[in-house]
XYZ file of C-alpha atoms in Angstrom:
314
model
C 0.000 0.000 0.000
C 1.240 3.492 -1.110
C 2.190 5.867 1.839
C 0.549 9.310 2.300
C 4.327 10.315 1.530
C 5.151 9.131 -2.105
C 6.398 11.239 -4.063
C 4.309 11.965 -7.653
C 5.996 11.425 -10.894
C 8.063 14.626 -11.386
C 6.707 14.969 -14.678
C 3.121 15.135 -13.272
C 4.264 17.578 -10.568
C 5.661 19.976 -13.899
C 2.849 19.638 -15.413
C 1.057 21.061 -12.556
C 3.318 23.563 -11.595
C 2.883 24.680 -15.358
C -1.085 25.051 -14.788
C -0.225 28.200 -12.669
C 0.640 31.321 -13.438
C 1.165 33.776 -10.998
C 1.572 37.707 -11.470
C 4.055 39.044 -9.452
C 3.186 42.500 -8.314
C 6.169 44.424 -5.758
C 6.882 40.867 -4.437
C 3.003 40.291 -3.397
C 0.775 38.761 -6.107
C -3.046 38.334 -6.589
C -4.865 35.415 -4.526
C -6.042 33.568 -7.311
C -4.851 33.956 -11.573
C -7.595 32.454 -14.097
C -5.114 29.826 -15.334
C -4.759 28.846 -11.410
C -8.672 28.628 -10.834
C -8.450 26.255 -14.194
C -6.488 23.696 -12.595
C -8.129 20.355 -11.775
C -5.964 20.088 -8.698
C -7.662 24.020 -7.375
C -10.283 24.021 -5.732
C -11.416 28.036 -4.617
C -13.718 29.147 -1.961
C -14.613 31.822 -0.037
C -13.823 31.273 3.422
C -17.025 33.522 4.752
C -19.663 32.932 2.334
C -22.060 33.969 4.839
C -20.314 37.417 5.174
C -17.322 38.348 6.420
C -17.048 39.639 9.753
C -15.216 43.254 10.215
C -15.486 43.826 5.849
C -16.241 46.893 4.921
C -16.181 46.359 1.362
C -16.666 43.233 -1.029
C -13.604 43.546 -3.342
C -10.359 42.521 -3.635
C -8.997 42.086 -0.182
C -11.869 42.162 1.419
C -13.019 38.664 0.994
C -10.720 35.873 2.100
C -10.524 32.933 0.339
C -9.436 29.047 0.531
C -7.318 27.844 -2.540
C -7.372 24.253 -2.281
C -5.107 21.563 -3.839
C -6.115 18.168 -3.208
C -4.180 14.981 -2.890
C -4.823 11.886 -5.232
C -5.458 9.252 -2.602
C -7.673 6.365 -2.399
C -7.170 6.906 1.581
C -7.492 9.785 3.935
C -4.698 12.264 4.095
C -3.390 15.222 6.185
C -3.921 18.499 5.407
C -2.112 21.813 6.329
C -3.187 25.508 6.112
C -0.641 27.454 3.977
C -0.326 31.393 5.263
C 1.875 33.086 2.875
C 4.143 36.282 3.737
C 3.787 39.520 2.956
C 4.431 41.475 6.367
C 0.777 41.618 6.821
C 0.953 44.203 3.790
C 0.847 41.549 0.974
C 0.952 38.010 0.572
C 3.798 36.161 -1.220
C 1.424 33.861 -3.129
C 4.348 32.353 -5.715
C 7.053 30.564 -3.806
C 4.932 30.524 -0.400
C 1.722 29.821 -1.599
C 1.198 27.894 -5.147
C 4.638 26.078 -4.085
C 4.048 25.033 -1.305
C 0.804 24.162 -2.106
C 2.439 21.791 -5.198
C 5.529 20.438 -2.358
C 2.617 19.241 -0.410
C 0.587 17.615 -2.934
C 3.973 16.278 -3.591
C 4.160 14.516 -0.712
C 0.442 13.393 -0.397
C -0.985 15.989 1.935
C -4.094 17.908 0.759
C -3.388 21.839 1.575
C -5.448 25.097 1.298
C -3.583 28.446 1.064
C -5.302 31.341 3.270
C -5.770 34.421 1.319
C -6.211 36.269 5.309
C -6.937 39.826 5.093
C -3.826 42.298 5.453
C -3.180 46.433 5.995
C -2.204 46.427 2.198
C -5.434 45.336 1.039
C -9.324 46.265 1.010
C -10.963 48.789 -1.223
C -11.439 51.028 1.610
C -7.993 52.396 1.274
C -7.261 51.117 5.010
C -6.729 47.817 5.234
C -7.561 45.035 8.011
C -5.500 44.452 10.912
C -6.001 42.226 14.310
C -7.578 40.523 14.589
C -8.857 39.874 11.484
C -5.631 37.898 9.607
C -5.949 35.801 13.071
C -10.070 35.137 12.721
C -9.185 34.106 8.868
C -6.887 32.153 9.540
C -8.371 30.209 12.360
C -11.892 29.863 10.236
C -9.293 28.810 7.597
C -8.311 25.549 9.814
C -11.853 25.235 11.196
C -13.383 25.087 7.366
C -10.785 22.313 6.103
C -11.724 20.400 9.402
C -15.401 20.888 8.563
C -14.926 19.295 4.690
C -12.758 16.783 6.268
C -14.972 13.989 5.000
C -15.711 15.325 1.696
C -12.435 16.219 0.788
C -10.606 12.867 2.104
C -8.924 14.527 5.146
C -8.083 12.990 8.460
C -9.806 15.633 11.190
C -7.118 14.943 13.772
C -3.705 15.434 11.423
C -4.679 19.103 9.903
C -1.899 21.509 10.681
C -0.186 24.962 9.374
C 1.873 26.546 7.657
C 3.254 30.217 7.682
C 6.295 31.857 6.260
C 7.781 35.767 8.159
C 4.846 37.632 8.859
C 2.642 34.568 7.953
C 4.907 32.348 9.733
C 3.721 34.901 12.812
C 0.283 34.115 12.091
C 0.799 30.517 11.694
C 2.235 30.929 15.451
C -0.372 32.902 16.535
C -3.102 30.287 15.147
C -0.979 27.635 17.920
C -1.340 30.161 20.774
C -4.636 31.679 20.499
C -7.787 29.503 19.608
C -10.939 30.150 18.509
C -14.117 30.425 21.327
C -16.298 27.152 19.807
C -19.715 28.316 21.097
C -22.272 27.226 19.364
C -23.625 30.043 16.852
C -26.913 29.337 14.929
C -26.501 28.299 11.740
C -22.946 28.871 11.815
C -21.704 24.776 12.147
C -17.867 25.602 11.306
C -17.762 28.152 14.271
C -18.288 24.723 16.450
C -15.259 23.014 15.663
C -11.323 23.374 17.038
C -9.621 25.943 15.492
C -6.469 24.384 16.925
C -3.739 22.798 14.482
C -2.267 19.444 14.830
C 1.266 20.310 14.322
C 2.665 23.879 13.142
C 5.110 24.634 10.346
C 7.376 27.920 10.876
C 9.766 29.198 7.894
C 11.580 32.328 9.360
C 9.034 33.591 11.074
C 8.316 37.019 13.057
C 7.303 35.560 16.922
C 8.191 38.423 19.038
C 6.667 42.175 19.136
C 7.790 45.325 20.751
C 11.528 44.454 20.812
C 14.676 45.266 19.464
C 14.100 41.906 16.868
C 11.076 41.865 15.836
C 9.728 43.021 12.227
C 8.675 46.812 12.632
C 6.167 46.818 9.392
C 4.813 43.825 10.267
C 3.813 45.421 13.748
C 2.564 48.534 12.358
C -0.026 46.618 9.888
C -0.711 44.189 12.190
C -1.772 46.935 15.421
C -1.417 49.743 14.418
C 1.233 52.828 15.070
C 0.681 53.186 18.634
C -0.674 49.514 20.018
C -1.670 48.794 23.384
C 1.050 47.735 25.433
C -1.206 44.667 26.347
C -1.568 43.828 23.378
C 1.621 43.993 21.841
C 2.458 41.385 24.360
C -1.067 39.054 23.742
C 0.522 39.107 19.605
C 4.453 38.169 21.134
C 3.495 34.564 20.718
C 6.571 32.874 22.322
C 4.927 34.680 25.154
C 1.726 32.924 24.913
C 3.007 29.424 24.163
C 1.586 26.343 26.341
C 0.933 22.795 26.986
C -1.672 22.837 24.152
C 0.465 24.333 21.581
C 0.795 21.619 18.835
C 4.436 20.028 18.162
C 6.336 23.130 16.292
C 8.457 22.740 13.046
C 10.935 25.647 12.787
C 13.724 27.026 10.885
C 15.195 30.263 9.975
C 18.450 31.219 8.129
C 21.081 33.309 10.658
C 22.281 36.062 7.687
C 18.353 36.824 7.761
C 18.620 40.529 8.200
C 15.030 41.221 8.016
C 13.338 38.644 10.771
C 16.538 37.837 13.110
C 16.717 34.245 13.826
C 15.742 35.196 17.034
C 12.673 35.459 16.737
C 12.623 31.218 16.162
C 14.900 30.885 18.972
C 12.601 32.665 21.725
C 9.621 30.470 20.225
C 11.828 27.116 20.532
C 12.824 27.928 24.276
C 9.189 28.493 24.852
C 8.019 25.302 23.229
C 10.856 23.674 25.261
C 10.053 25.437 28.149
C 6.066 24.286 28.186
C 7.112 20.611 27.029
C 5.718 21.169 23.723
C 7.760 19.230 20.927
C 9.838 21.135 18.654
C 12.417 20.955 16.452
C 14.368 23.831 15.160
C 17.017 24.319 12.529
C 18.973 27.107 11.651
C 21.489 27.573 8.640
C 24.170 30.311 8.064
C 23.254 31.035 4.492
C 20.179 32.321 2.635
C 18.364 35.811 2.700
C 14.947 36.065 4.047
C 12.222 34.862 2.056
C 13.696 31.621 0.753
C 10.754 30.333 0.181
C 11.927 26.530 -0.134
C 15.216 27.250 -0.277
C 16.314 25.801 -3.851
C 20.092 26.183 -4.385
C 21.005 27.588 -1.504
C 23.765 25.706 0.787
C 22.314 24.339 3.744
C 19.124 25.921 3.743
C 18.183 23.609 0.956
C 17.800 20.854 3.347
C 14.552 22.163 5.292
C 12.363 20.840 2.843
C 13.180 16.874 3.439
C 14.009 17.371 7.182
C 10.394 18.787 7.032
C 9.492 15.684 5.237
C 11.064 13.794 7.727
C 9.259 15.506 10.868
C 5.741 15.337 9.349
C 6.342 11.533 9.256
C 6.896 11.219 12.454
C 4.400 13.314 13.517
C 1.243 12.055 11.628
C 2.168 8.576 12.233
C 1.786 8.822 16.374
């Protein structure tokens, strides 16, 4: 019996890759191209099609969506959330969305990237920020657990992904859960918003200090946040025994997110007895993305590989 793992032909995984074509606008690019809507592995959603809470407008940016690439599986597979970067200005859709999306599929997972709302975006000329990236991106985990059944996905081994500021979000998503009172009519606001195992690629953790990512905490709270919450959205502050076993890894000549932002997360995880494994390589800028050609770095992808088998299997 074929593993969840196996690797697709690598022609097939061309072939898919050439389905979608992205537009790359100032390094952030559209949610969703035409040619990516018309592949038979997409599947896209809206991820409030009852209304989204906090919009004030309906266009561009102002209605998240779910992009959804299935695995081909007779059985049930994982799943992960994807939460591209974009220093909660833009999101990084190419090479850590549609990618990732692919390296997944790759590897037999079914994934769905999270097209949260960001400061950058909305057709009010303002933007969203908290806590609306963290409500999308929880409802984001608590839709794919919903369609678990119809989309071939085991409810108990759905995780997430995020990369810098979306790699913050991804962290914040393991700290903070959703409240799952029961809302009429509203089914998906009843289940666990909580991921089964977390994914961070050079991510910003820490606010209000000398390392964290200034732009991303200015679209994220504002100019002049409450000091309260500045700490409630330094997540290595707000890690516990329910955080889900942490993936991590960050690049040390990252001048933009300092790798210390992963470390203060691992000591936390260590800290609260949450399992984590971290790995951190002298070359590569920020934004690798998956890290193709570049020494050392190039290895997160199948040490990933390696983790997630390990961690689905117990």
């Amino acid at each position: 019996m074929k593993s969840c793992f196996e690797r697709v032909c690598p022609t097939v995984q061309f072939m898919v890759a050439m389905l979608v074509t992205i537009i790359a606008t100032g390094g952030t690019e559209s949610a969703c191209t035409a040619d990516d809507e018309n592949s038979s592995q997409r599947q896209v959603m809206d991820l409030w099609p009852d209304g989204v809470p906090g919009a004030t407008q309906t266009g561009d940016g102002d209605v998240p969506q779910l992009i959804v690439t299935h695995a081909e599986s007779q059985n049930a597979v994982p799943a992960v959330v994807i939460l591209p970067g974009g220093g909660y200005r833009g999101r990084a859709m190419d090479h850590e969305g549609y990618q990732i999306a692919d390296w997944f599929r790759s590897m037999g997972f079914t994934s769905a990237i999270c097209t949260y709302r960001v400061r950058g975006q909305g057709n009010d000329g303002k933007g969203y920020g908290h806590p609306y990236p963290m409500t999308d991106a929880q409802r984001a985990i608590q839709t794919v657990r919903a369609n678990a059944k119809e989309w071939n996905v085991i409810p108990d081994k759905i995780g997430v992904i995020g990369f810098s500021a979306g790699g913050h979000l991804a962290s914040t998503v393991s700290t903070h859960f959703a409240d799952t009172n029961v809302q009429q009519g509203d089914h998906i606001a009843e289940i666990s918003s909580r991921p089964d195992f977390s994914i961070l690629c050079y991510p910003v953790i820490a606010m209000g200090v000398d390392f964290t990512h200034a732009g991303s905490q200015r679209n994220l709270l504002g100019t002049d946040p409450d000091p309260r919450l500045v700490t409630l959205m330094s997540n290595d502050k707000q890690v516990t025994a329910q955080t889900p076993p942490t993936f991590l890894f960050h690049t040390a000549a990252d001048t933009v997110v300092p790798v210390k932002n992963s470390l203060v997360y691992y000591q936390a995880c260590v800290d609260h007895g949450v399992p984590a494994e971290m790995h951190v390589f002298p070359e590569g800028r920020h934004g690798v993305g998956l890290a193709k050609g570049i020494s050392g770095a190039s290895a997160w992808p199948e040490l990933c590989r390696d983790w997630l088998q390990r961690i689905v299997k117990n």
